[in-house]
Short mmCIF file of C-alpha atoms and ligand atoms in Angstrom, two decimals:
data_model
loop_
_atom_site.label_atom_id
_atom_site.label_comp_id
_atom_site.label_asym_id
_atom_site.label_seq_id
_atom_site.Cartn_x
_atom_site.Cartn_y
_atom_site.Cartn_z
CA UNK A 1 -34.53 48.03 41.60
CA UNK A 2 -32.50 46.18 44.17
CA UNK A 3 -31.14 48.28 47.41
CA UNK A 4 -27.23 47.88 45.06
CA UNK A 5 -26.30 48.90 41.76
CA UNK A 6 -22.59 47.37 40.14
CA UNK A 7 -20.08 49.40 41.09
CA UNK A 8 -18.82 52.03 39.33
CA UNK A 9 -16.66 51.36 36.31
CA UNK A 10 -18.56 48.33 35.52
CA UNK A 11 -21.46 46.80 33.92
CA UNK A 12 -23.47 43.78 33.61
CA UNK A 13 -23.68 41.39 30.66
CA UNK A 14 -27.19 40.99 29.99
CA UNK A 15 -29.55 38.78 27.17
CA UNK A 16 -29.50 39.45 24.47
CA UNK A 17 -26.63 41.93 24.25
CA UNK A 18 -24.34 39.37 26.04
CA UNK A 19 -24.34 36.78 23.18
CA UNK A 20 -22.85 39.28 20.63
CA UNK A 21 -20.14 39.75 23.80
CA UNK A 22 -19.45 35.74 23.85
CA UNK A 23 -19.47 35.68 20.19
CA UNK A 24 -16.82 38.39 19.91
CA UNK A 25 -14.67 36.76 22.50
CA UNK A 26 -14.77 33.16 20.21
CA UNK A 27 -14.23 34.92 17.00
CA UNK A 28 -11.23 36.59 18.94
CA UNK A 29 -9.50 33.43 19.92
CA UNK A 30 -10.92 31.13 17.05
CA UNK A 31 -7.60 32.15 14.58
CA UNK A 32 -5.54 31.60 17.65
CA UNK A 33 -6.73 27.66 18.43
CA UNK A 34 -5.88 27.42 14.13
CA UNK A 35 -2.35 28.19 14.87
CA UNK A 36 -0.84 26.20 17.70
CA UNK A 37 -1.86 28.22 20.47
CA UNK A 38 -2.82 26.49 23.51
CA UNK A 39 -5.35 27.72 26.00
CA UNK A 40 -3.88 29.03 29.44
CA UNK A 41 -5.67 29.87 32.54
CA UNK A 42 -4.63 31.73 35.64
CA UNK A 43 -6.09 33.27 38.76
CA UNK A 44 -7.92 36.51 38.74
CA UNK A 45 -5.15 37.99 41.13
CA UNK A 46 -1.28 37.57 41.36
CA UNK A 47 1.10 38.61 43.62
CA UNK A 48 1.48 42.60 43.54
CA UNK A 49 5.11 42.65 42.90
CA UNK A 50 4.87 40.76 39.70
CA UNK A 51 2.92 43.97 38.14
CA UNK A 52 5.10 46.13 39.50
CA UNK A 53 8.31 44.43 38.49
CA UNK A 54 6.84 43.36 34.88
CA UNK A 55 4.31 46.16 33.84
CA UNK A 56 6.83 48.73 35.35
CA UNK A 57 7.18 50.75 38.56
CA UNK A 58 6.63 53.89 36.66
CA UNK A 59 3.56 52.87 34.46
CA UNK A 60 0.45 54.65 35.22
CA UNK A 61 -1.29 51.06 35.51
CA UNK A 62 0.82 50.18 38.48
CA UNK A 63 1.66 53.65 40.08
CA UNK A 64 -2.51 54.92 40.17
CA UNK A 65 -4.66 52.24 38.67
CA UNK A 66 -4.32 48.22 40.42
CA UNK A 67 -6.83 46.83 42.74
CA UNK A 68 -4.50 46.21 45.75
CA UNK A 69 -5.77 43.93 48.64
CA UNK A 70 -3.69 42.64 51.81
CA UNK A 71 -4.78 39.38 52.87
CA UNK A 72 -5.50 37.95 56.51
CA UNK A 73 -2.19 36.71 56.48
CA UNK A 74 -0.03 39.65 55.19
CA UNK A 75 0.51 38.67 51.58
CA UNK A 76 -0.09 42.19 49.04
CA UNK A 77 -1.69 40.84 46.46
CA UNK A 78 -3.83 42.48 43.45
CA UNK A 79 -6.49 41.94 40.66
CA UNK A 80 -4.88 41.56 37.12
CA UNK A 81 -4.44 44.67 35.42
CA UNK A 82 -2.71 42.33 32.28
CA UNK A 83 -2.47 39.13 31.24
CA UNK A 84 1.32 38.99 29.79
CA UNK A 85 2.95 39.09 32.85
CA UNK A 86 0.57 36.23 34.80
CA UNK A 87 1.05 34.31 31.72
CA UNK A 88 5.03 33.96 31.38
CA UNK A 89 4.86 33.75 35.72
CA UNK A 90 2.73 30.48 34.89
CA UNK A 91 5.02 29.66 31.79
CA UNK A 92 7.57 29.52 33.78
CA UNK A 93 6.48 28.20 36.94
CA UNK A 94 5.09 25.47 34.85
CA UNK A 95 8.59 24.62 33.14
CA UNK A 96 6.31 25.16 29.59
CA UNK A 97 9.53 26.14 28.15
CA UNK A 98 11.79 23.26 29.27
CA UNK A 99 9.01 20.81 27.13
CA UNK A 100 11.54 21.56 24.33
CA UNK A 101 9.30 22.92 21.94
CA UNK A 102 9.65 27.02 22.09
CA UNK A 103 8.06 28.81 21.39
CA UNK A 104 5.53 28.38 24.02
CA UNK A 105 2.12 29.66 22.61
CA UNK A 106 -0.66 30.61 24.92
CA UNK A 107 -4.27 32.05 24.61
CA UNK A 108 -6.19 33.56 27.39
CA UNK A 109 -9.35 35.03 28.29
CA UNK A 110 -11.19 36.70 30.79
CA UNK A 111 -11.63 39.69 33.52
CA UNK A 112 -8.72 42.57 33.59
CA UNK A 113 -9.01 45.05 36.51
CA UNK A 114 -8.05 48.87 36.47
CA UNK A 115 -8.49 51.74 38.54
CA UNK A 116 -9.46 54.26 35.96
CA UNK A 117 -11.51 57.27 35.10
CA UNK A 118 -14.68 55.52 33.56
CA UNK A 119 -16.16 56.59 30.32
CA UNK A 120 -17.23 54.89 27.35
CA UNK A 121 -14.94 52.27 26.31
CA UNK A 122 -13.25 52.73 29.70
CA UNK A 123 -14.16 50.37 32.89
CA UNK A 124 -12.77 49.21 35.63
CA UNK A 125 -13.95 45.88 35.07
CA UNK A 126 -13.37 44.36 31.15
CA UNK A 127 -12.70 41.71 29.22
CA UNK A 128 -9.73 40.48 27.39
CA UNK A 129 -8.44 38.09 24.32
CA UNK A 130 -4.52 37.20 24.73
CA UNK A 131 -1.87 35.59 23.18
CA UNK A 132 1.65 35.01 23.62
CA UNK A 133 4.53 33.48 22.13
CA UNK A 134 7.43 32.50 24.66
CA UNK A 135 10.91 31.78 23.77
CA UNK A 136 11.35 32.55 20.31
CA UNK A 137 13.04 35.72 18.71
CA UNK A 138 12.03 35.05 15.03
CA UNK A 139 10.50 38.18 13.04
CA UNK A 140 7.62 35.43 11.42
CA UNK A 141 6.38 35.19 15.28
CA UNK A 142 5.60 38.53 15.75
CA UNK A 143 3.77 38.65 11.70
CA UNK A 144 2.29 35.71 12.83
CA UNK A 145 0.46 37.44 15.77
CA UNK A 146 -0.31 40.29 13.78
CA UNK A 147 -2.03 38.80 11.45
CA UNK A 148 -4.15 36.60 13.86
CA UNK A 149 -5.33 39.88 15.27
CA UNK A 150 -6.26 41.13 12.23
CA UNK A 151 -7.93 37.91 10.68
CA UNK A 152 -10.09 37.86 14.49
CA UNK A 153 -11.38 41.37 13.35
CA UNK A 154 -11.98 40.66 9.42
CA UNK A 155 -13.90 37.72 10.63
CA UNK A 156 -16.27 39.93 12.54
CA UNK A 157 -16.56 42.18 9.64
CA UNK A 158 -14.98 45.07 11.02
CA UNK A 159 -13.04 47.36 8.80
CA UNK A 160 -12.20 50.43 10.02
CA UNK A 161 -9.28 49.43 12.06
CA UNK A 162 -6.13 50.48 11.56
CA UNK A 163 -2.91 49.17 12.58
CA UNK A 164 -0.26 51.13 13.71
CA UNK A 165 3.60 49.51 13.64
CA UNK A 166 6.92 50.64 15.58
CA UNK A 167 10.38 49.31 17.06
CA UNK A 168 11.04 50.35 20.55
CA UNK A 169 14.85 49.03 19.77
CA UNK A 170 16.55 46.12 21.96
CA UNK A 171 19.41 46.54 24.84
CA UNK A 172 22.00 47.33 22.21
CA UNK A 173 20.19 50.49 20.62
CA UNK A 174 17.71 52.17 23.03
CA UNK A 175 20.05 53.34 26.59
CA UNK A 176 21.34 55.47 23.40
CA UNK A 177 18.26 56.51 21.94
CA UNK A 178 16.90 56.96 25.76
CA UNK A 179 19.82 59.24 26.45
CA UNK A 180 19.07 61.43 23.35
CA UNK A 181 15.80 61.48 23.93
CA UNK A 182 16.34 63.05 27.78
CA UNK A 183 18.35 65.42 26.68
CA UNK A 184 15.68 66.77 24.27
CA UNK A 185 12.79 66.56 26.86
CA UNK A 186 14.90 67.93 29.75
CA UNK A 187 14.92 71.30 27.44
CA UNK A 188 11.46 71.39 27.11
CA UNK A 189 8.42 73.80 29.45
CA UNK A 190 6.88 70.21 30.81
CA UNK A 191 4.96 70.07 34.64
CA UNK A 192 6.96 67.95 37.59
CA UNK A 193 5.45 64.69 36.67
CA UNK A 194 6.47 64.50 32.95
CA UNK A 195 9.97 66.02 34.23
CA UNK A 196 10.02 62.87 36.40
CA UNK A 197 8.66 60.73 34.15
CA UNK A 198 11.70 61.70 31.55
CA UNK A 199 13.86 60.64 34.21
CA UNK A 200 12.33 57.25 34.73
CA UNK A 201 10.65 56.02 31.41
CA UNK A 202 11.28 59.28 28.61
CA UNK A 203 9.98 57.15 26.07
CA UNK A 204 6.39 57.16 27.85
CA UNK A 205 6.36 61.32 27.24
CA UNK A 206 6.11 60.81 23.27
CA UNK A 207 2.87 59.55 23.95
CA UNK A 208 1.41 61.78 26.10
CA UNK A 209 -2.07 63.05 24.65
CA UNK A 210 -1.79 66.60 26.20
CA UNK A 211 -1.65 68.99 22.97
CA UNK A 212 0.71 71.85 24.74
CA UNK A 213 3.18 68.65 24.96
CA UNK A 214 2.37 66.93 21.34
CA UNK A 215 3.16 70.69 20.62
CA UNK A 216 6.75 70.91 22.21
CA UNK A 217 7.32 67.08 21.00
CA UNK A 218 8.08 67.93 17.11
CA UNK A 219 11.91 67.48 16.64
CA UNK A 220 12.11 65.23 19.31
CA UNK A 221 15.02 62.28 18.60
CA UNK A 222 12.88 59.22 17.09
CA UNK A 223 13.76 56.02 17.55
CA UNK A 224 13.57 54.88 13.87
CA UNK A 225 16.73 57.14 13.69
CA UNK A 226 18.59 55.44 16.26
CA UNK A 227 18.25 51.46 15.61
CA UNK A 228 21.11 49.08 15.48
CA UNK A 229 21.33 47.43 12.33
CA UNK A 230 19.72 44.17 14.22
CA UNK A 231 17.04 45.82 15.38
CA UNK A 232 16.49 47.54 11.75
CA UNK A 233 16.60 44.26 9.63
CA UNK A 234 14.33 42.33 12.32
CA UNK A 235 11.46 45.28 11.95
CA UNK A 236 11.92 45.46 7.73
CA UNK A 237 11.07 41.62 7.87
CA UNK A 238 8.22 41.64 10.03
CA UNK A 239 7.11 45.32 7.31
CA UNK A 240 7.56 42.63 4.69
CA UNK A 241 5.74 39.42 6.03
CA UNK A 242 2.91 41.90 7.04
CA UNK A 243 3.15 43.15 3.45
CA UNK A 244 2.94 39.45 1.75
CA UNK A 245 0.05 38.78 3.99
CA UNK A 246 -1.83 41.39 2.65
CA UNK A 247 -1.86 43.32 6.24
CA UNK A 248 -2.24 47.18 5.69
CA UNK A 249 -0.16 49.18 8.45
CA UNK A 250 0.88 52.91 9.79
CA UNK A 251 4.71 53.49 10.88
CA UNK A 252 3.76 55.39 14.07
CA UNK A 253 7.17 56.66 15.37
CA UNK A 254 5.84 57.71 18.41
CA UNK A 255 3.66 54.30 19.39
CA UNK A 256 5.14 53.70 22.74
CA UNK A 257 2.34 51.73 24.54
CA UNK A 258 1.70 52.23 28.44
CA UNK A 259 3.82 49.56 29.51
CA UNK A 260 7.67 48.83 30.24
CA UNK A 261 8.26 45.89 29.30
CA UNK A 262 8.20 46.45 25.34
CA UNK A 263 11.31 45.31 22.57
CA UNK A 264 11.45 46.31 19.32
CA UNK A 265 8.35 45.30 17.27
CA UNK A 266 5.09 47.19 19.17
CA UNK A 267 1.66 47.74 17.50
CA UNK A 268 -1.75 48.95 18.26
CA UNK A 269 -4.72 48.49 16.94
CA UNK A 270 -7.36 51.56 16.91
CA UNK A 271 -10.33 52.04 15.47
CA UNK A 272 -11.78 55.66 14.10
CA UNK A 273 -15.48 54.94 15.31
CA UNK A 274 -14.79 55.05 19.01
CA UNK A 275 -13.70 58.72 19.89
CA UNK A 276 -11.16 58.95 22.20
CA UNK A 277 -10.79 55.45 23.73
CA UNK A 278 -9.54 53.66 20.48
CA UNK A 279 -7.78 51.49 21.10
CA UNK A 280 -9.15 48.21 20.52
CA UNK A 281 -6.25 46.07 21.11
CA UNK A 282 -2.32 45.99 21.05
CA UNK A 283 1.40 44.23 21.97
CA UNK A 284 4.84 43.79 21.20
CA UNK A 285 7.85 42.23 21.89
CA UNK A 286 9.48 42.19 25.49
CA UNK A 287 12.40 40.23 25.60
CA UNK A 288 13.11 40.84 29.04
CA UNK A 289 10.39 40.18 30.74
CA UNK A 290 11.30 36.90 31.74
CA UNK A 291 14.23 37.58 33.23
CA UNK A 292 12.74 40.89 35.21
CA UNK A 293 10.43 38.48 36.75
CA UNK A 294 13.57 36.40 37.92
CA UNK A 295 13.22 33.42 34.71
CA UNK A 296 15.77 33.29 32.15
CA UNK A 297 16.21 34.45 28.68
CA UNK A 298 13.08 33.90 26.97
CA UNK A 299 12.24 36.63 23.84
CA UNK A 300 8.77 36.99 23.58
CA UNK A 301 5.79 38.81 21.88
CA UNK A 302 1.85 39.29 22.22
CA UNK A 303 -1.16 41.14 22.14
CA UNK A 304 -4.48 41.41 23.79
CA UNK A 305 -7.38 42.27 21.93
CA UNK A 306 -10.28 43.97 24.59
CA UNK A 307 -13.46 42.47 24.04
CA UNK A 308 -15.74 45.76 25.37
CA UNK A 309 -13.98 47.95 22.76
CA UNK A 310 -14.36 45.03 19.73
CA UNK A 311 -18.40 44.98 20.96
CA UNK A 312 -18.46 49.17 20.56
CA UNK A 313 -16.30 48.77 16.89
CA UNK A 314 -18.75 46.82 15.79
CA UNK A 315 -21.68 49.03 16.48
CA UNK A 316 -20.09 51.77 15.96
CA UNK A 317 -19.97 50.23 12.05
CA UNK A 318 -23.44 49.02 12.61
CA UNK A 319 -22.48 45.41 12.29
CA UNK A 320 -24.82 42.80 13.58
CA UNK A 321 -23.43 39.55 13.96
CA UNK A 322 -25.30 36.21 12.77
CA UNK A 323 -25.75 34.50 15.98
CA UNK A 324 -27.68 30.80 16.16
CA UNK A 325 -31.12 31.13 17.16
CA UNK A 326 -31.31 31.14 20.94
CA UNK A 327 -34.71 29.26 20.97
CA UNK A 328 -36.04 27.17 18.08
CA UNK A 329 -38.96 26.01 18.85
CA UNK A 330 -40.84 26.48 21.92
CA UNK A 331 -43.37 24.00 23.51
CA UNK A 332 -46.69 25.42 24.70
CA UNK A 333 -48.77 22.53 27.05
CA UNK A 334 -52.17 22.58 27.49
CA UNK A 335 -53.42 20.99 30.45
CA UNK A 336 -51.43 18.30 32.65
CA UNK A 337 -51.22 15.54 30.36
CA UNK A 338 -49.51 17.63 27.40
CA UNK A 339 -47.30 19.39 30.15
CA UNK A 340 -45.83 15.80 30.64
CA UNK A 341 -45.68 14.84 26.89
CA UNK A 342 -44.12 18.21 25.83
CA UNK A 343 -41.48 18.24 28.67
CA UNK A 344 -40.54 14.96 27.06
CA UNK A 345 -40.76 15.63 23.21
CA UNK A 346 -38.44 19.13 24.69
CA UNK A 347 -35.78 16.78 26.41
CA UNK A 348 -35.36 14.98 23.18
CA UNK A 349 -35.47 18.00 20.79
CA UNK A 350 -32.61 19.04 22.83
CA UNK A 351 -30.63 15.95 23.05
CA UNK A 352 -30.79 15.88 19.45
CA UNK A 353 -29.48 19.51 19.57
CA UNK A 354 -32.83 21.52 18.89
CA UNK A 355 -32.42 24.59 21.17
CA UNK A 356 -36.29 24.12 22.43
CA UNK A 357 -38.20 26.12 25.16
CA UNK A 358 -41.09 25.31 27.19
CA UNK A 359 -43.70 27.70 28.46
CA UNK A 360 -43.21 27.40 32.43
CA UNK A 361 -45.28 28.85 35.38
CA UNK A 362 -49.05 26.73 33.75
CA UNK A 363 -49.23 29.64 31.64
CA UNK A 364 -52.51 29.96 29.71
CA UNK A 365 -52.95 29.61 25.92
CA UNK A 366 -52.42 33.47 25.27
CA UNK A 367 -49.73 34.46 27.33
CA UNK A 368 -47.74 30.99 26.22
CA UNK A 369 -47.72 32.11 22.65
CA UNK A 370 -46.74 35.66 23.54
CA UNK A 371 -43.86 34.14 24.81
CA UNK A 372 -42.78 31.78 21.94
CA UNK A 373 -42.79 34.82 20.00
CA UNK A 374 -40.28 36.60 22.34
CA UNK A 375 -37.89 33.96 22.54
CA UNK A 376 -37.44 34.23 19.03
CA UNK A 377 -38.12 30.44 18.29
CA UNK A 378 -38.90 30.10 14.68
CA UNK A 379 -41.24 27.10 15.59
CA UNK A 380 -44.49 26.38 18.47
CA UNK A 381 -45.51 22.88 19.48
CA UNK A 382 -48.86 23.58 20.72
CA UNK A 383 -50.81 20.22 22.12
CA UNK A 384 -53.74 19.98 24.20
CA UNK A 385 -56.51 17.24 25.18
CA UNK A 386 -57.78 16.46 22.07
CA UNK A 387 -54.78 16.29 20.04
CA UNK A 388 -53.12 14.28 22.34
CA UNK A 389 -56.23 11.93 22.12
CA UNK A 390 -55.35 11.91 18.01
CA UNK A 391 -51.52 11.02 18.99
CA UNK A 392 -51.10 14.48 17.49
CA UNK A 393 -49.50 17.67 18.10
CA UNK A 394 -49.91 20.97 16.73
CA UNK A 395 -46.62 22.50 14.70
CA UNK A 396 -46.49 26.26 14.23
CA UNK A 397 -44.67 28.45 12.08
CA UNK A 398 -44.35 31.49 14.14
CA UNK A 399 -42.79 33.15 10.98
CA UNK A 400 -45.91 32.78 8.51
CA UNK A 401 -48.01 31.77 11.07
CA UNK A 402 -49.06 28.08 9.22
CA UNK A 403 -50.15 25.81 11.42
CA UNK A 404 -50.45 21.71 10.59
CA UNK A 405 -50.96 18.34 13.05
CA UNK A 406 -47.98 16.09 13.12
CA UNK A 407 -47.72 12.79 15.04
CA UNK A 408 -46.32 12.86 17.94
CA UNK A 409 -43.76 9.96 17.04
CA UNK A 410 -42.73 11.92 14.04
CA UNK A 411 -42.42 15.95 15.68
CA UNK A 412 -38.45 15.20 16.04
CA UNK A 413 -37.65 13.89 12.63
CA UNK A 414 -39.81 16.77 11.35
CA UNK A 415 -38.73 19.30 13.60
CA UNK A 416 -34.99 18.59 12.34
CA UNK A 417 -36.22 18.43 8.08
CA UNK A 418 -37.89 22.36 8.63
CA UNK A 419 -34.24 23.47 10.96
CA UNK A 420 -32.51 21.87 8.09
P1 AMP B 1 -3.40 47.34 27.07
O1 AMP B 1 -2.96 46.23 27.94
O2 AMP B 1 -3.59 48.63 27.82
O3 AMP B 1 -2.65 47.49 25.82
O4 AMP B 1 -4.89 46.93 26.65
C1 AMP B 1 -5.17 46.09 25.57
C2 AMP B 1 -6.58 46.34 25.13
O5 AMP B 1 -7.48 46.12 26.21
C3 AMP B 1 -6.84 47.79 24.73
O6 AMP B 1 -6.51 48.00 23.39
C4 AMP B 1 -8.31 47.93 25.00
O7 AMP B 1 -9.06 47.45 23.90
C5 AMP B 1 -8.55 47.04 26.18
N1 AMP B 1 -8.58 47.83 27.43
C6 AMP B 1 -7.54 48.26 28.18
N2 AMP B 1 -7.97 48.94 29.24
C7 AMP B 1 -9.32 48.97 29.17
C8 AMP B 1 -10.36 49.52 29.99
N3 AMP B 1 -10.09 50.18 31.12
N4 AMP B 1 -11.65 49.36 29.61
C9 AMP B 1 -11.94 48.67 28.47
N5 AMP B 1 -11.01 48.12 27.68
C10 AMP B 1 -9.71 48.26 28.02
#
């Protein structure tokens, strides 16, 4: 072991475990590139005061858990706790919604930074799939994203996942709702920093996981009640679109999500196999987040699916994913000579899109086969003096163990008949 270890929070993507991890991330986005959404990049750190300003001041992500830095030069900046709010800052720093063609749809992916307690399903380092939709309030948007999200998990085969559905209300309905709610949780036995937190963000208290307060909560005003008659026919259409598409879901009055920013339609994903972390992915609609983060009116909805979580789902279910052969054949040299031939036949089995391995390091006879068999190559070419001599080389079938000359001018050809 080295002198270091990864810090805590975090972990290292290894072979072979880290191709399931790149496969889950591609199934993630691959419903996403199907339906107009284009692929957006930004850097790993932003400017702390656009977290604070679009996550929320009184989130727990921005009060206790963002990797802060100050640079040489004075500038506060920190790692990205989120994507959405990077992603409408480049949106709009970009003009992508003066192209004329709104909504603006965006997927990311990549590293998301937090400052939390670690446990399973919990790091301080993981991995993200996003997408949003800028500039459009149309109840088929938010469906549409919905159903993405579940399509990315069908595809994997996972199945226990549920999804659970609310309205947080608009501008019109909630400072009402907001107000009734206060006055309920302002009666209640809570500690100082839920009695502050009712007077900065009540709506954050309904989903505190603390049973003495899930205990005081029944009663409490719910915001299904409370809806303007907007907000009320824009969350029975997206019910209904969900419904036509076949997507099962949960009305979850008290589905508040950790962050500010939300507008009527909000959802979470969970899954039952992962204990208390179970969230495997979730969004909404925030409608003013653009113009918190100084752009103008741009309604807006999203989701990001985390990758870690989608990995653990998947065991949890036992679900292996058919991934493409890593190696498919691997080349074992004898002597100088075939070193130089097999190198070559190698180069062209791979620019003819053979994955194909060659034993490095002069290894002998033994040890070279030993490690065809570990790369999990379905196929040896084994060549030495002699059959190089006969313009031959020997093709093994590591599976039943059949072994048969072939000419050397002829291994490629044959090499792609057996892959099929
Ligand atoms: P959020 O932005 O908190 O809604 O996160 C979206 C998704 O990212 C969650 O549903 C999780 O699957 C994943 N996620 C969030 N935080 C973490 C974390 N600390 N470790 C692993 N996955 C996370």
């Amino acid at each position: 072991m080295s002198t270091f270890q990864a810090p805590k929070g975090t972990y290292d993507l290894i072979p072979p475990a880290s191709a399931t991890y790149l496969a889950v991330r591609e199934a993630l986005a691959a419903p996403l590139r199907r339906a107009g959404y284009g692929y957006v990049e930004t850097p790993g750190f932003e400017h702390t005061e656009l977290f604070a300003r679009g996550v929320g001041e009184s989130t727990d992500i921005v009060t206790k858990e963002m990797f802060t830095l100050t640079t040489k030069g004075g500038t506060e900046l920190a790692l990205r706790p989120e994507g959405t709010a990077s992603v409408l800052r480049s949106a709009l720093e970009n003009s992508l919604h003066k192209l004329g063609n709104l909504p603006v749809k965006l997927w990311y992916s990549g590293s998301y930074y937090r400052y939390e307690r670690p446990q399973k399903g919990r790091y301080r380092h993981f991995s993200q799939v996003g997408a949003e939709a800028i500039g459009a309030e149309d109840p088929a948007l938010d469906a549409e994203l919905i159903i993405l999200a579940v399509d990315a998990y069908k595809s994997l085969g996972l199945r226990n996942f549920r999804l659970l559905l609310n309205s947080l209300g608009d501008k019109e309905c909630r400072p009402a709702y907001r107000a009734a709610l206060q006055d309920f949780l302002r009666a209640l036995d809570l500690d100082d920093e839920t009695r502050r937190r009712i007077e900065i963000n009540p709506l954050r208290v309904l989903d505190d996981k603390r049973a003495e307060v899930q205990k005081q909560l029944t009663g409490a005003p719910l915001m299904r009640d409370h809806l303007c008659e907007a907000c009320k026919a824009y969350h029975e259409q997206v019910r209904e679109l969900l419904t036509a598409a076949g997507v099962a879901f949960e009305d979850d009055d008290k589905l508040v999500r950790g962050l500010d920013y939300y507008t009527r339609t909000t959802f979470e994903f969970v899954h039952d196999g992962l204990g208390s972390q179970s969230a495997v992915g979730g969004g909404g609609r925030y409608d003013g987040l653009s113009e918190m983060i100084g752009g103008p009116a741009l309604p807006s909805v999203g989701w990001a699916l985390g990758v870690d979580r989608t990995v653990l789902a998947l065991e949890a279910e036992g679900v292996e994913l058919e991934l493409p052969a890593a190696t498919q054949v691997y080349a074992v040299p004898l002597g100088e000579e075939a070193r130089r031939t097999l190198f070559s036949l190698v180069t062209e089995l791979r620019r003819e899109g053979v994955a194909a391995d060659f034993a490095f390091g002069g290894k002998g006879l033994k040890n070279a086969m030993k490690s065809a068999n570990r790369s999990g190559a379905r196929f040896a070419l084994v060549a030495g003096e002699r059959d190089l001599a006969g313009g031959v080389v020997q093709l093994k079938d590591l599976e039943s163990g059949e072994q048969s000359p072939v000419a050397l001018d002829a291994v490629v050809a044959e090499l792609g008949r057996r892959l099929g």
